Amino acid sequence: MRTAALSVENTHNFAGGAVLPIDDLRALRAYADEQRVAVHLDGARIWNAHVATGTPFADYGAIADVLAVCLSKGLGAPVGSLMLGSTDAVAEARVRRKRLGAGMRQVGVLAAAGLHALDHHVERLAEDHAHARLLAEAVGTDPAGVDTNIVALDCADAPGLVARAREAGVLIGAVGARTVRLVTHLDISRADAEQAAQVLAGLLR
């Protein structure tokens, strides 16, 4: 079967929230055009990429046939994902969604929350990025390598560190036997980040 689409994620979750440079995405778009395949951009955290780099949203949209975005995560809406694309692409997606049994009713309240998130919570993502760099420094990771709000920490016993941190009141997650994932977001204040940094630094000493 011939490849029909290329899918790329920005920011990249398991690369520690790394931002894919817009020039790399443009090169991918050019390659896709040569091969006559579509490009799907998983932009669940595209807001973080925009705030971290200043790249206009329209530039990201220009490289994708279909772009998916999330209104929860960093933007803080209780729920909500959107798909952007051409009229034909959106129409086809709606048909496929119905065939898979998806669909929601009475979503006006959730839509209002999503609009509030878009109006008020995009630029404040810079705070999450600063908090992530604070955590990175505390756990011995180079803050310069933290693009957005995710810190990937290598350690000898990731599940053990997660358990000890939980006992100390800090919730983190393991993504393998030796990798811990730290994520900052809307509900974490500067004071929370500083407390978490102190706890984690102590556990790692």
PDB file of C-alpha atoms in Angstrom:
ATOM      1  CA  MET A   1       0.000   0.000   0.000  1.00  0.00           C
ATOM      2  CA  ARG A   2       1.330   3.427  -0.961  1.00  0.00           C
ATOM      3  CA  THR A   3       1.989   5.962   1.799  1.00  0.00           C
ATOM      4  CA  ALA A   4      -0.828   8.514   1.807  1.00  0.00           C
ATOM      5  CA  ALA A   5       0.245  10.927   4.536  1.00  0.00           C
ATOM      6  CA  LEU A   6       3.091  12.039   6.759  1.00  0.00           C
ATOM      7  CA  SER A   7       2.345  12.844  10.387  1.00  0.00           C
ATOM      8  CA  VAL A   8       4.531  15.072  12.535  1.00  0.00           C
ATOM      9  CA  GLU A   9       4.114  16.309  16.116  1.00  0.00           C
ATOM     10  CA  ASN A  10       4.990  19.823  17.334  1.00  0.00           C
ATOM     11  CA  THR A  11       5.925  20.226  20.130  1.00  0.00           C
ATOM     12  CA  HIS A  12       7.249  16.691  20.404  1.00  0.00           C
ATOM     13  CA  ASN A  13       6.059  14.952  23.553  1.00  0.00           C
ATOM     14  CA  PHE A  14       8.700  12.291  24.128  1.00  0.00           C
ATOM     15  CA  ALA A  15      11.497  14.550  22.931  1.00  0.00           C
ATOM     16  CA  GLY A  16      10.878  16.621  26.054  1.00  0.00           C
ATOM     17  CA  GLY A  17       8.566  19.195  24.515  1.00  0.00           C
ATOM     18  CA  ALA A  18      11.102  20.062  21.822  1.00  0.00           C
ATOM     19  CA  VAL A  19      10.005  22.465  19.099  1.00  0.00           C
ATOM     20  CA  LEU A  20      10.453  21.334  15.506  1.00  0.00           C
ATOM     21  CA  PRO A  21      11.995  24.277  13.605  1.00  0.00           C
ATOM     22  CA  ILE A  22       9.705  25.827  11.017  1.00  0.00           C
ATOM     23  CA  ASP A  23      12.398  25.432   8.339  1.00  0.00           C
ATOM     24  CA  ASP A  24      12.430  21.663   8.940  1.00  0.00           C
ATOM     25  CA  LEU A  25       8.649  21.578   8.643  1.00  0.00           C
ATOM     26  CA  ARG A  26       8.818  23.538   5.387  1.00  0.00           C
ATOM     27  CA  ALA A  27      11.337  21.021   4.060  1.00  0.00           C
ATOM     28  CA  LEU A  28       8.945  18.239   5.036  1.00  0.00           C
ATOM     29  CA  ARG A  29       6.138  20.037   3.204  1.00  0.00           C
ATOM     30  CA  ALA A  30       8.278  20.332   0.082  1.00  0.00           C
ATOM     31  CA  TYR A  31       9.132  16.618   0.237  1.00  0.00           C
ATOM     32  CA  ALA A  32       5.476  15.722   0.719  1.00  0.00           C
ATOM     33  CA  ASP A  33       4.552  17.800  -2.324  1.00  0.00           C
ATOM     34  CA  GLU A  34       7.180  15.975  -4.390  1.00  0.00           C
ATOM     35  CA  GLN A  35       5.801  12.609  -3.251  1.00  0.00           C
ATOM     36  CA  ARG A  36       2.177  13.770  -3.575  1.00  0.00           C
ATOM     37  CA  VAL A  37       1.272  12.839  -0.016  1.00  0.00           C
ATOM     38  CA  ALA A  38      -0.568  14.829   2.626  1.00  0.00           C
ATOM     39  CA  VAL A  39       0.902  16.274   5.818  1.00  0.00           C
ATOM     40  CA  HIS A  40      -0.870  15.936   9.165  1.00  0.00           C
ATOM     41  CA  LEU A  41       0.463  18.190  11.920  1.00  0.00           C
ATOM     42  CA  ASP A  42      -0.338  17.016  15.445  1.00  0.00           C
ATOM     43  CA  GLY A  43      -0.312  20.421  17.072  1.00  0.00           C
ATOM     44  CA  ALA A  44      -1.774  19.528  20.460  1.00  0.00           C
ATOM     45  CA  ARG A  45       0.897  21.818  21.933  1.00  0.00           C
ATOM     46  CA  ILE A  46       1.332  24.125  18.923  1.00  0.00           C
ATOM     47  CA  TRP A  47       0.599  27.033  21.273  1.00  0.00           C
ATOM     48  CA  ASN A  48       3.796  26.217  23.178  1.00  0.00           C
ATOM     49  CA  ALA A  49       5.799  26.115  19.960  1.00  0.00           C
ATOM     50  CA  HIS A  50       4.412  29.526  18.985  1.00  0.00           C
ATOM     51  CA  VAL A  51       5.176  31.126  22.361  1.00  0.00           C
ATOM     52  CA  ALA A  52       8.657  29.585  22.579  1.00  0.00           C
ATOM     53  CA  THR A  53       9.771  30.641  19.086  1.00  0.00           C
ATOM     54  CA  GLY A  54       7.491  33.480  18.010  1.00  0.00           C
ATOM     55  CA  THR A  55       6.629  31.565  14.839  1.00  0.00           C
ATOM     56  CA  PRO A  56       3.216  32.767  13.606  1.00  0.00           C
ATOM     57  CA  PHE A  57       0.403  30.243  13.753  1.00  0.00           C
ATOM     58  CA  ALA A  58      -0.231  30.839  10.040  1.00  0.00           C
ATOM     59  CA  ASP A  59       3.275  29.573   9.235  1.00  0.00           C
ATOM     60  CA  TYR A  60       2.528  26.290  10.967  1.00  0.00           C
ATOM     61  CA  GLY A  61      -0.825  26.053   9.223  1.00  0.00           C
ATOM     62  CA  ALA A  62       0.825  26.598   5.839  1.00  0.00           C
ATOM     63  CA  ILE A  63       2.811  23.353   6.070  1.00  0.00           C
ATOM     64  CA  ALA A  64      -0.141  21.120   6.908  1.00  0.00           C
ATOM     65  CA  ASP A  65      -3.078  19.741   4.987  1.00  0.00           C
ATOM     66  CA  VAL A  66      -4.692  18.958   8.323  1.00  0.00           C
ATOM     67  CA  LEU A  67      -3.761  20.481  11.671  1.00  0.00           C
ATOM     68  CA  ALA A  68      -5.025  19.202  15.030  1.00  0.00           C
ATOM     69  CA  VAL A  69      -4.879  21.418  18.113  1.00  0.00           C
ATOM     70  CA  CYS A  70      -5.801  20.920  21.767  1.00  0.00           C
ATOM     71  CA  LEU A  71      -7.541  23.500  23.950  1.00  0.00           C
ATOM     72  CA  SER A  72      -6.845  21.684  27.195  1.00  0.00           C
ATOM     73  CA  LYS A  73      -3.278  20.863  28.291  1.00  0.00           C
ATOM     74  CA  GLY A  74      -1.482  24.215  28.518  1.00  0.00           C
ATOM     75  CA  LEU A  75      -4.440  26.402  27.607  1.00  0.00           C
ATOM     76  CA  GLY A  76      -6.449  25.067  30.507  1.00  0.00           C
ATOM     77  CA  ALA A  77      -9.847  24.437  28.898  1.00  0.00           C
ATOM     78  CA  PRO A  78     -11.591  21.478  30.578  1.00  0.00           C
ATOM     79  CA  VAL A  79     -11.719  19.582  27.289  1.00  0.00           C
ATOM     80  CA  GLY A  80     -11.514  20.263  23.577  1.00  0.00           C
ATOM     81  CA  SER A  81      -9.610  19.383  20.432  1.00  0.00           C
ATOM     82  CA  LEU A  82     -10.067  20.960  17.024  1.00  0.00           C
ATOM     83  CA  MET A  83      -9.141  19.938  13.505  1.00  0.00           C
ATOM     84  CA  LEU A  84      -8.280  22.580  10.947  1.00  0.00           C
ATOM     85  CA  GLY A  85      -8.065  22.024   7.212  1.00  0.00           C
ATOM     86  CA  SER A  86      -9.749  22.642   3.904  1.00  0.00           C
ATOM     87  CA  THR A  87     -13.526  22.461   3.602  1.00  0.00           C
ATOM     88  CA  ASP A  88     -13.232  19.068   1.902  1.00  0.00           C
ATOM     89  CA  ALA A  89     -10.854  17.699   4.546  1.00  0.00           C
ATOM     90  CA  VAL A  90     -13.113  18.780   7.402  1.00  0.00           C
ATOM     91  CA  ALA A  91     -16.178  17.324   5.670  1.00  0.00           C
ATOM     92  CA  GLU A  92     -14.408  13.983   5.204  1.00  0.00           C
ATOM     93  CA  ALA A  93     -13.254  13.995   8.847  1.00  0.00           C
ATOM     94  CA  ARG A  94     -16.820  14.522  10.035  1.00  0.00           C
ATOM     95  CA  VAL A  95     -17.992  11.502   8.054  1.00  0.00           C
ATOM     96  CA  ARG A  96     -15.172   9.332   9.391  1.00  0.00           C
ATOM     97  CA  ARG A  97     -15.858  10.525  12.944  1.00  0.00           C
ATOM     98  CA  LYS A  98     -19.490   9.455  12.643  1.00  0.00           C
ATOM     99  CA  ARG A  99     -18.512   6.075  11.242  1.00  0.00           C
ATOM    100  CA  LEU A 100     -16.299   5.502  14.276  1.00  0.00           C
ATOM    101  CA  GLY A 101     -19.137   6.386  16.634  1.00  0.00           C
ATOM    102  CA  ALA A 102     -17.844   9.758  17.776  1.00  0.00           C
ATOM    103  CA  GLY A 103     -19.978  12.803  18.328  1.00  0.00           C
ATOM    104  CA  MET A 104     -21.032  15.171  21.098  1.00  0.00           C
ATOM    105  CA  ARG A 105     -24.157  17.139  21.919  1.00  0.00           C
ATOM    106  CA  GLN A 106     -24.793  20.285  23.955  1.00  0.00           C
ATOM    107  CA  VAL A 107     -21.178  21.372  23.749  1.00  0.00           C
ATOM    108  CA  GLY A 108     -21.778  25.118  23.940  1.00  0.00           C
ATOM    109  CA  VAL A 109     -20.452  25.419  27.488  1.00  0.00           C
ATOM    110  CA  LEU A 110     -17.298  23.542  26.537  1.00  0.00           C
ATOM    111  CA  ALA A 111     -16.915  25.718  23.431  1.00  0.00           C
ATOM    112  CA  ALA A 112     -17.125  28.814  25.619  1.00  0.00           C
ATOM    113  CA  ALA A 113     -14.341  27.454  27.812  1.00  0.00           C
ATOM    114  CA  GLY A 114     -12.248  26.830  24.710  1.00  0.00           C
ATOM    115  CA  LEU A 115     -12.776  30.391  23.489  1.00  0.00           C
ATOM    116  CA  HIS A 116     -11.751  31.725  26.905  1.00  0.00           C
ATOM    117  CA  ALA A 117      -8.594  29.617  26.772  1.00  0.00           C
ATOM    118  CA  LEU A 118      -7.704  30.963  23.325  1.00  0.00           C
ATOM    119  CA  ASP A 119      -8.353  34.557  24.383  1.00  0.00           C
ATOM    120  CA  HIS A 120      -6.529  34.461  27.716  1.00  0.00           C
ATOM    121  CA  HIS A 121      -4.120  31.556  28.059  1.00  0.00           C
ATOM    122  CA  VAL A 122      -1.818  31.482  25.034  1.00  0.00           C
ATOM    123  CA  GLU A 123       0.781  34.098  25.961  1.00  0.00           C
ATOM    124  CA  ARG A 124       0.870  32.940  29.584  1.00  0.00           C
ATOM    125  CA  LEU A 125       2.410  29.660  28.365  1.00  0.00           C
ATOM    126  CA  ALA A 126       5.718  31.527  28.695  1.00  0.00           C
ATOM    127  CA  GLU A 127       5.282  31.146  32.466  1.00  0.00           C
ATOM    128  CA  ASP A 128       5.071  27.361  32.081  1.00  0.00           C
ATOM    129  CA  HIS A 129       8.246  27.392  30.020  1.00  0.00           C
ATOM    130  CA  ALA A 130      10.058  29.406  32.692  1.00  0.00           C
ATOM    131  CA  HIS A 131       8.851  27.018  35.401  1.00  0.00           C
ATOM    132  CA  ALA A 132      10.102  24.050  33.364  1.00  0.00           C
ATOM    133  CA  ARG A 133      13.553  25.615  33.076  1.00  0.00           C
ATOM    134  CA  LEU A 134      13.525  26.162  36.848  1.00  0.00           C
ATOM    135  CA  LEU A 135      12.792  22.457  37.367  1.00  0.00           C
ATOM    136  CA  ALA A 136      15.442  21.471  34.838  1.00  0.00           C
ATOM    137  CA  GLU A 137      18.111  23.417  36.690  1.00  0.00           C
ATOM    138  CA  ALA A 138      17.052  21.857  40.000  1.00  0.00           C
ATOM    139  CA  VAL A 139      17.340  18.293  38.680  1.00  0.00           C
ATOM    140  CA  GLY A 140      20.629  18.839  36.889  1.00  0.00           C
ATOM    141  CA  THR A 141      19.327  19.149  33.339  1.00  0.00           C
ATOM    142  CA  ASP A 142      20.580  21.971  31.126  1.00  0.00           C
ATOM    143  CA  PRO A 143      17.761  24.566  31.055  1.00  0.00           C
ATOM    144  CA  ALA A 144      18.947  25.685  27.614  1.00  0.00           C
ATOM    145  CA  GLY A 145      17.801  22.324  26.278  1.00  0.00           C
ATOM    146  CA  VAL A 146      14.242  22.835  27.530  1.00  0.00           C
ATOM    147  CA  ASP A 147      12.251  24.425  24.706  1.00  0.00           C
ATOM    148  CA  THR A 148       8.811  24.513  26.307  1.00  0.00           C
ATOM    149  CA  ASN A 149       7.004  22.984  29.295  1.00  0.00           C
ATOM    150  CA  ILE A 150       8.349  19.412  29.365  1.00  0.00           C
ATOM    151  CA  VAL A 151      11.552  18.239  31.058  1.00  0.00           C
ATOM    152  CA  ALA A 152      12.870  14.740  30.366  1.00  0.00           C
ATOM    153  CA  LEU A 153      15.046  13.516  33.227  1.00  0.00           C
ATOM    154  CA  ASP A 154      17.296  10.465  32.968  1.00  0.00           C
ATOM    155  CA  CYS A 155      17.726   8.602  36.247  1.00  0.00           C
ATOM    156  CA  ALA A 156      18.666   5.129  37.482  1.00  0.00           C
ATOM    157  CA  ASP A 157      15.211   4.242  38.851  1.00  0.00           C
ATOM    158  CA  ALA A 158      12.387   6.270  37.332  1.00  0.00           C
ATOM    159  CA  PRO A 159       9.473   4.436  39.054  1.00  0.00           C
ATOM    160  CA  GLY A 160      11.245   4.732  42.393  1.00  0.00           C
ATOM    161  CA  LEU A 161      11.775   8.463  41.966  1.00  0.00           C
ATOM    162  CA  VAL A 162       8.118   8.900  40.990  1.00  0.00           C
ATOM    163  CA  ALA A 163       7.023   7.081  44.151  1.00  0.00           C
ATOM    164  CA  ARG A 164       9.340   9.068  46.438  1.00  0.00           C
ATOM    165  CA  ALA A 165       8.255  12.339  44.851  1.00  0.00           C
ATOM    166  CA  ARG A 166       4.587  11.424  45.334  1.00  0.00           C
ATOM    167  CA  GLU A 167       5.221  10.790  49.041  1.00  0.00           C
ATOM    168  CA  ALA A 168       6.719  14.285  49.216  1.00  0.00           C
ATOM    169  CA  GLY A 169       3.692  15.836  47.502  1.00  0.00           C
ATOM    170  CA  VAL A 170       5.095  16.199  43.980  1.00  0.00           C
ATOM    171  CA  LEU A 171       3.420  14.382  41.099  1.00  0.00           C
ATOM    172  CA  ILE A 172       5.683  13.406  38.206  1.00  0.00           C
ATOM    173  CA  GLY A 173       5.512  10.571  35.678  1.00  0.00           C
ATOM    174  CA  ALA A 174       7.797   7.799  34.444  1.00  0.00           C
ATOM    175  CA  VAL A 175       7.961   7.098  30.711  1.00  0.00           C
ATOM    176  CA  GLY A 176      10.305   4.167  31.032  1.00  0.00           C
ATOM    177  CA  ALA A 177      12.566   2.456  33.528  1.00  0.00           C
ATOM    178  CA  ARG A 178      15.103   5.285  33.418  1.00  0.00           C
ATOM    179  CA  THR A 179      13.202   8.354  32.229  1.00  0.00           C
ATOM    180  CA  VAL A 180      11.011  10.724  34.217  1.00  0.00           C
ATOM    181  CA  ARG A 181       8.783  13.334  32.572  1.00  0.00           C
ATOM    182  CA  LEU A 182       8.156  16.652  34.316  1.00  0.00           C
ATOM    183  CA  VAL A 183       5.386  18.831  32.886  1.00  0.00           C
ATOM    184  CA  THR A 184       4.394  22.346  33.937  1.00  0.00           C
ATOM    185  CA  HIS A 185       0.945  23.770  33.218  1.00  0.00           C
ATOM    186  CA  LEU A 186      -1.714  26.321  34.084  1.00  0.00           C
ATOM    187  CA  ASP A 187      -2.407  24.927  37.563  1.00  0.00           C
ATOM    188  CA  ILE A 188       1.226  25.150  38.713  1.00  0.00           C
ATOM    189  CA  SER A 189       2.211  28.513  40.188  1.00  0.00           C
ATOM    190  CA  ARG A 190       5.737  29.858  40.566  1.00  0.00           C
ATOM    191  CA  ALA A 191       5.622  28.890  44.231  1.00  0.00           C
ATOM    192  CA  ASP A 192       4.531  25.364  43.274  1.00  0.00           C
ATOM    193  CA  ALA A 193       7.386  25.080  40.795  1.00  0.00           C
ATOM    194  CA  GLU A 194       9.898  26.294  43.364  1.00  0.00           C
ATOM    195  CA  GLN A 195       8.605  23.794  45.934  1.00  0.00           C
ATOM    196  CA  ALA A 196       8.753  20.945  43.409  1.00  0.00           C
ATOM    197  CA  ALA A 197      12.266  21.981  42.424  1.00  0.00           C
ATOM    198  CA  GLN A 198      13.377  21.887  46.060  1.00  0.00           C
ATOM    199  CA  VAL A 199      11.806  18.480  46.663  1.00  0.00           C
ATOM    200  CA  LEU A 200      13.239  16.923  43.507  1.00  0.00           C
ATOM    201  CA  ALA A 201      16.693  18.365  44.083  1.00  0.00           C
ATOM    202  CA  GLY A 202      16.676  16.837  47.551  1.00  0.00           C
ATOM    203  CA  LEU A 203      15.563  13.446  46.298  1.00  0.00           C
ATOM    204  CA  LEU A 204      18.292  13.392  43.657  1.00  0.00           C
ATOM    205  CA  ARG A 205      21.121  14.370  45.967  1.00  0.00           C
TER     206      ARG A 205
END
